[in-house]
Coordinates of C-alpha atoms in Angstrom, one line a residue:
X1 CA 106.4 113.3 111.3
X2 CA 106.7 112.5 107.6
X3 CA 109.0 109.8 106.3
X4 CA 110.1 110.3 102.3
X5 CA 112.0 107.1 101.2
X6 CA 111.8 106.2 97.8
X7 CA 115.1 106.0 96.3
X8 CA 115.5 106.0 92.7
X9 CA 116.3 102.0 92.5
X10 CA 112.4 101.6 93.6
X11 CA 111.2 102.9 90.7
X12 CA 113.1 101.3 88.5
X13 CA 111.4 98.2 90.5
X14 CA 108.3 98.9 89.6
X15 CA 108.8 99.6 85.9
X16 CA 110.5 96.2 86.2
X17 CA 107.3 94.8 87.6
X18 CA 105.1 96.0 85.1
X19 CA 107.0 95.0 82.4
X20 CA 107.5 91.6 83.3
X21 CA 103.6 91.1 84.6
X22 CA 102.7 89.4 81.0
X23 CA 105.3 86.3 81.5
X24 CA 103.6 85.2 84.7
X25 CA 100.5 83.5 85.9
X26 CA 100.5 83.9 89.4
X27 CA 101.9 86.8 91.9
X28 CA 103.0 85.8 95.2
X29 CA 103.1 88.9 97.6
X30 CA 104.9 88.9 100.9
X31 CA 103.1 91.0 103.6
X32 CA 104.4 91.1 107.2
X33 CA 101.7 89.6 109.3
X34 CA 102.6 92.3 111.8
X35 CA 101.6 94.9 109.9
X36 CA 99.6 93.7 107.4
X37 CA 98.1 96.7 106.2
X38 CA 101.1 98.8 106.7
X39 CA 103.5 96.0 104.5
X40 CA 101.0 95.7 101.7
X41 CA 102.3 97.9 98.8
X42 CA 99.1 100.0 97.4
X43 CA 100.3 99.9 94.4
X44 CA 100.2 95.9 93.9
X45 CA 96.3 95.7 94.1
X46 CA 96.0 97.9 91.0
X47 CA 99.1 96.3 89.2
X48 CA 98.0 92.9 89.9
X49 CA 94.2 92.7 89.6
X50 CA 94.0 90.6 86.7
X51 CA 96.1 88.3 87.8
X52 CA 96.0 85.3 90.2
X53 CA 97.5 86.4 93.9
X54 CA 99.3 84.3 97.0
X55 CA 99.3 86.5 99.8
X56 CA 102.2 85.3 102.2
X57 CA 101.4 86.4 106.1
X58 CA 105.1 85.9 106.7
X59 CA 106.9 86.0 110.6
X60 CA 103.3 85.2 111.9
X61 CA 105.3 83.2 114.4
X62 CA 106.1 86.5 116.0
X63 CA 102.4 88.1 115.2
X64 CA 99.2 87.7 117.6
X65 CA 97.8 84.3 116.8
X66 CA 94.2 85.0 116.7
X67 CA 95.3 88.7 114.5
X68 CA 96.9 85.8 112.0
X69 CA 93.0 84.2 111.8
X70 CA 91.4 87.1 111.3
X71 CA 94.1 88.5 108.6
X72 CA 94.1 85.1 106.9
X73 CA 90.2 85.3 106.9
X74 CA 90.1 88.9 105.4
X75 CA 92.7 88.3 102.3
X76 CA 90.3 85.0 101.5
X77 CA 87.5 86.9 101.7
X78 CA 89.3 89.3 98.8
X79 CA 89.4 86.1 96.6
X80 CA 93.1 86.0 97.1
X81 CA 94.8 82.3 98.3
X82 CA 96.6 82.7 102.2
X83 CA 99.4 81.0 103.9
X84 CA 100.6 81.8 107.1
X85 CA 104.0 81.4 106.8
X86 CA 107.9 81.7 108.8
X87 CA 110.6 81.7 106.7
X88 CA 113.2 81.2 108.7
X89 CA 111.7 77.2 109.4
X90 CA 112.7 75.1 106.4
X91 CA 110.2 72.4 108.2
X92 CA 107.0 74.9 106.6
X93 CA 108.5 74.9 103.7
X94 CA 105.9 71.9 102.2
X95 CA 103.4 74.4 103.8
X96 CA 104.2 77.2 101.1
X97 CA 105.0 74.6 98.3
X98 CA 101.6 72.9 98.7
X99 CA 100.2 76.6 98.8
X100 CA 101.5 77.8 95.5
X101 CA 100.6 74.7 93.9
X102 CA 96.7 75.3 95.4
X103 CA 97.2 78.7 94.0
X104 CA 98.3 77.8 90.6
X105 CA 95.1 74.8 90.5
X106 CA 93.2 76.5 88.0
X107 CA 95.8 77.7 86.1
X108 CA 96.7 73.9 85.6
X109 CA 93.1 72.9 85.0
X110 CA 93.2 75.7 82.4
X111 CA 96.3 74.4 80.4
X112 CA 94.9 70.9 80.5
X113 CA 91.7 71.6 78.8
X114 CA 93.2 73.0 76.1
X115 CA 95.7 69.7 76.2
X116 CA 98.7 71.7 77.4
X117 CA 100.5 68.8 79.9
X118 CA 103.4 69.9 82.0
X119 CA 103.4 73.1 81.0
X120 CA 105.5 75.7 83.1
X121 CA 104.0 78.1 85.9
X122 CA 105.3 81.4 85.9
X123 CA 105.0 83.2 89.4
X124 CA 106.9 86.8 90.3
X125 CA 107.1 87.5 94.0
X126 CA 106.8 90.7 95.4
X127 CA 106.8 92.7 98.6
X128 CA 108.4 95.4 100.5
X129 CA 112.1 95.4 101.9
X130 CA 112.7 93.4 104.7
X131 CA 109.8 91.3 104.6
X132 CA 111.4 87.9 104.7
X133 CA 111.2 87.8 101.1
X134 CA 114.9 87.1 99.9
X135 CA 114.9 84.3 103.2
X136 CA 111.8 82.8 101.7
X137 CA 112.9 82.5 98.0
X138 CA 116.2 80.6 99.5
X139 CA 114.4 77.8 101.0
X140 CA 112.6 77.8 97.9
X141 CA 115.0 77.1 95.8
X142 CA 117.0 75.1 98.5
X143 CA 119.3 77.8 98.9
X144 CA 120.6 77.0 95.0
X145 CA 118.6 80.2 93.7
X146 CA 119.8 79.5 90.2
X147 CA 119.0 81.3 87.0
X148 CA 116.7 78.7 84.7
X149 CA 118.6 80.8 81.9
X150 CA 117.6 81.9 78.2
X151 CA 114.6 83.4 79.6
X152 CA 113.1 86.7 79.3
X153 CA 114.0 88.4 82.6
X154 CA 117.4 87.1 83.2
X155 CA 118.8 90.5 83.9
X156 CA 120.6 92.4 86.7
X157 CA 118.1 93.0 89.4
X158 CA 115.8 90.1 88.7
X159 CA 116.0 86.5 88.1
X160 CA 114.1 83.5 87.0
X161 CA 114.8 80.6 89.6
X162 CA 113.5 76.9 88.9
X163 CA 111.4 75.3 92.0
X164 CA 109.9 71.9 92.5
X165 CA 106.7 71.3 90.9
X166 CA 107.2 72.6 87.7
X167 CA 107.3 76.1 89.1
X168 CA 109.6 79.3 87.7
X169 CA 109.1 81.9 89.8
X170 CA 110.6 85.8 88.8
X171 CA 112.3 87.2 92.1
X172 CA 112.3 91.0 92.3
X173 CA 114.0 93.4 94.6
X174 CA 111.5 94.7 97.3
X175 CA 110.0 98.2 96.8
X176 CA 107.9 101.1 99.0
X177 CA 105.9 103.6 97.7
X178 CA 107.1 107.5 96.9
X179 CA 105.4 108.6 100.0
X180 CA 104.2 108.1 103.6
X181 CA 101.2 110.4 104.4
X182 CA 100.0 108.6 107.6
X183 CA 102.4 108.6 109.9
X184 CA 101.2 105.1 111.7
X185 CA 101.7 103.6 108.4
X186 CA 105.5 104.9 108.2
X187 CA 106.1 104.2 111.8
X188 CA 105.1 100.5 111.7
X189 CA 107.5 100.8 108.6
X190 CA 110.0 102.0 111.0
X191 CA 109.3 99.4 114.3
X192 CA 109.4 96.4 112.0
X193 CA 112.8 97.1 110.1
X194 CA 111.4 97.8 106.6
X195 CA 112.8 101.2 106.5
X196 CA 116.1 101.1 107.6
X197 CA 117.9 102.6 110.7
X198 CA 120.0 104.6 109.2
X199 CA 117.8 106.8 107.6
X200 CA 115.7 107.6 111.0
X201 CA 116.0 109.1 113.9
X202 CA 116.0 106.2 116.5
X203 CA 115.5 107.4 119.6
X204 CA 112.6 109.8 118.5
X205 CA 111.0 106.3 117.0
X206 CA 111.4 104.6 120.5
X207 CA 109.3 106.6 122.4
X208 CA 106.6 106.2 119.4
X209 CA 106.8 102.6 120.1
X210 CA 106.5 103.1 123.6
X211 CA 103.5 105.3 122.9
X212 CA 102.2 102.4 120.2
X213 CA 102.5 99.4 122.9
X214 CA 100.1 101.5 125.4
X215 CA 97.8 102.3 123.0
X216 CA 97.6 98.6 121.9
X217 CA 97.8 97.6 125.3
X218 CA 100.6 95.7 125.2
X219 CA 103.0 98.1 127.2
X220 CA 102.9 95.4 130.4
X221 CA 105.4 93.3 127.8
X222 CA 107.6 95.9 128.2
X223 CA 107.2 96.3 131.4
X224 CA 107.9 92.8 132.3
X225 CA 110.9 92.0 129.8
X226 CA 113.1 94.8 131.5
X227 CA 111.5 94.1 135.2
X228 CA 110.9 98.1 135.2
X229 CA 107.6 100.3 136.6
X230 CA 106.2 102.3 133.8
X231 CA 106.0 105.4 135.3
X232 CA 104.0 108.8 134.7
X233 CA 104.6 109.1 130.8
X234 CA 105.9 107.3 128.0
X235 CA 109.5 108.6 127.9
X236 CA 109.5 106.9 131.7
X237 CA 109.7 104.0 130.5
X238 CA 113.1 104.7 128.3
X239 CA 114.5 106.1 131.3
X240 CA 113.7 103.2 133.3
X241 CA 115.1 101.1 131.1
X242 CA 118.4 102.9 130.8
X243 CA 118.9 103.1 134.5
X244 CA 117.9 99.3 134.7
X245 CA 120.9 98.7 132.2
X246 CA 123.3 101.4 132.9
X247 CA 123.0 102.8 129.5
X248 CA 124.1 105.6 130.7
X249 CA 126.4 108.4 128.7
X250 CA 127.8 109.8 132.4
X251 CA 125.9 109.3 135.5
X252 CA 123.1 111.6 134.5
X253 CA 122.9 111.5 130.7
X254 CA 120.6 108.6 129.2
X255 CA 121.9 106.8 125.8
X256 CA 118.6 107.0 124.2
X257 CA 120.2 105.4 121.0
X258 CA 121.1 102.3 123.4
X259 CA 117.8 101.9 124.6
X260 CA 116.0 102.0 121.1
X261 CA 118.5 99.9 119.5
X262 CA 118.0 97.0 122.8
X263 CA 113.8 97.7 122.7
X264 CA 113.8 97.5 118.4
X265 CA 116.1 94.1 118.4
X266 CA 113.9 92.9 120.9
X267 CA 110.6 94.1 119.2
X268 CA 111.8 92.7 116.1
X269 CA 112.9 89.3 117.7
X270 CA 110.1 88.3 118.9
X271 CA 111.1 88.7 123.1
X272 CA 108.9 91.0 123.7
X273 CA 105.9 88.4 122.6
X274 CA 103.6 87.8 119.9
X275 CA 102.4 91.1 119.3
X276 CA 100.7 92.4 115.6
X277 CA 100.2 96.4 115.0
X278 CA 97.0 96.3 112.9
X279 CA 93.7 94.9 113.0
X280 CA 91.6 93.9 109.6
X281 CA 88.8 96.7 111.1
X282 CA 91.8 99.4 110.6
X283 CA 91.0 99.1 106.9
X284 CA 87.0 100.2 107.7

């Protein structure tokens, strides 16, 4: 299988980004702690090296908790400053302020030596679609998201918003890459949301999740959500999960489509458990 999804918009995003890098300080990336590896845009390590990074381990609520330690350990051991984070609790949100404002420390220090008081942080955040990012940039800006104005990047597309703590931060759309060669990247891609339904085949996906969950051994949450057996081979379980629900076409033909749409808004939901796709040792 081989996933191409980089519509033309993404690379105007990522002109955008490197045009804008020289007005900020700091970069805040959004990763998926699901998939951290498969979330991560290549791309932004080369962009970005030279500048100071926040990585955001957003939805860890619904990733494994200790897969969230090790993940938080590996990024710090890159240098980088971590927050696990859910942005769909407004009560973290002091988590993720008090995490930029560690981030942006020496930046501060910095301007102080050289007698600059008060003076502005600039941060862009980044990450890939469906990442939590626009949810996280709401609370942020307490759901005001308004332009700070007469700025350099005040443009359709991208937009300077004014936080607490003497904090501008440049929002961005998200953006993947021109290609998926490994197919367990694109698939985690495809189980989380990030590449959207539409543009998949559904059904054929389902089954790779199937196959995914016993290969992570995490099939017995499937097993147990739907009260089914799992049966000889993967695709038993789909079937057993139709005839459980009567997603059934006619008495004999299975609505696949039913089934992935029910196991993906599950997945994705956090029913099926706390349950993260990738290990740190993945990257070895």
């Amino acid at each position: 299988m081989n996933i191409n999804w980089y519509p033309g918009h993404m690379k105007k995003t990522k002109d955008l980004l490197q045009e804008n890098l020289k007005l900020v300080n700091i970069v805040i990336e959004v990763i998926d702690a699901r998939i951290p590896i498969s979330s991560k845009n290549p791309d932004f390590d080369n962009l970005f090296r030279d500048k100071k990074r926040l990585i955001v381990l957003n939805k860890y609520d619904l990733a494994d908790p200790n897969l969230n330690k090790a993940w938080e350990a590996y990024y710090k051991s890159k240098g980088w400053s971590v927050v696990l984070y859910n942005s769909t609790n407004n009560k973290e949100l002091r988590k993720l302020d008090n995490a930029i404002a560690e981030a942006s420390k020496e930046i501060v220090e910095r301007y102080k030596k050289r007698g600059l008081l008060n003076r502005t942080i600039k941060a862009m955040i980044v990450g890939i679609p469906n990442v939590g990012k626009s949810t996280l940039i709401n609370s942020l800006a307490k759901r005001k998201s308004a332009k700070t104005g007469n700025m350099p990047g005040v443009t359709k597309g991208k937009q300077w918003i004014r936080l607490t703590g003497n904090i501008d931060l440049l929002d961005t759309p998200g953006i993947l890459w021109p290609k998926f060669d490994d197919d367990k990247l694109a698939l985690n891609l495809a189980f989380t949301g990030a590449i959207r339904d539409e543009v998949i085949v559904l059904e054929e996906i389902s089954l790779k999740f199937v196959e995914k969950m016993i290969e992570l051994n995490k099939v017995d949450a499937i097993l147990e959500k739907y009260d089914i057996e799992q049966g000889e081979k993967p695709l038993d379980i789909l079937d057993n999960i139709a005839y459980k629900k009567g997603f059934l076409l006619n008495k004999t033909e299975i609505d696949y489509l039913r089934v992935a749409n029910l196991l993906f808004n599950d997945f994705r939901n956090g029913k099926l458990g706390n349950i993260t796709l990738e290990k740190p040792e993945e990257l070895n």
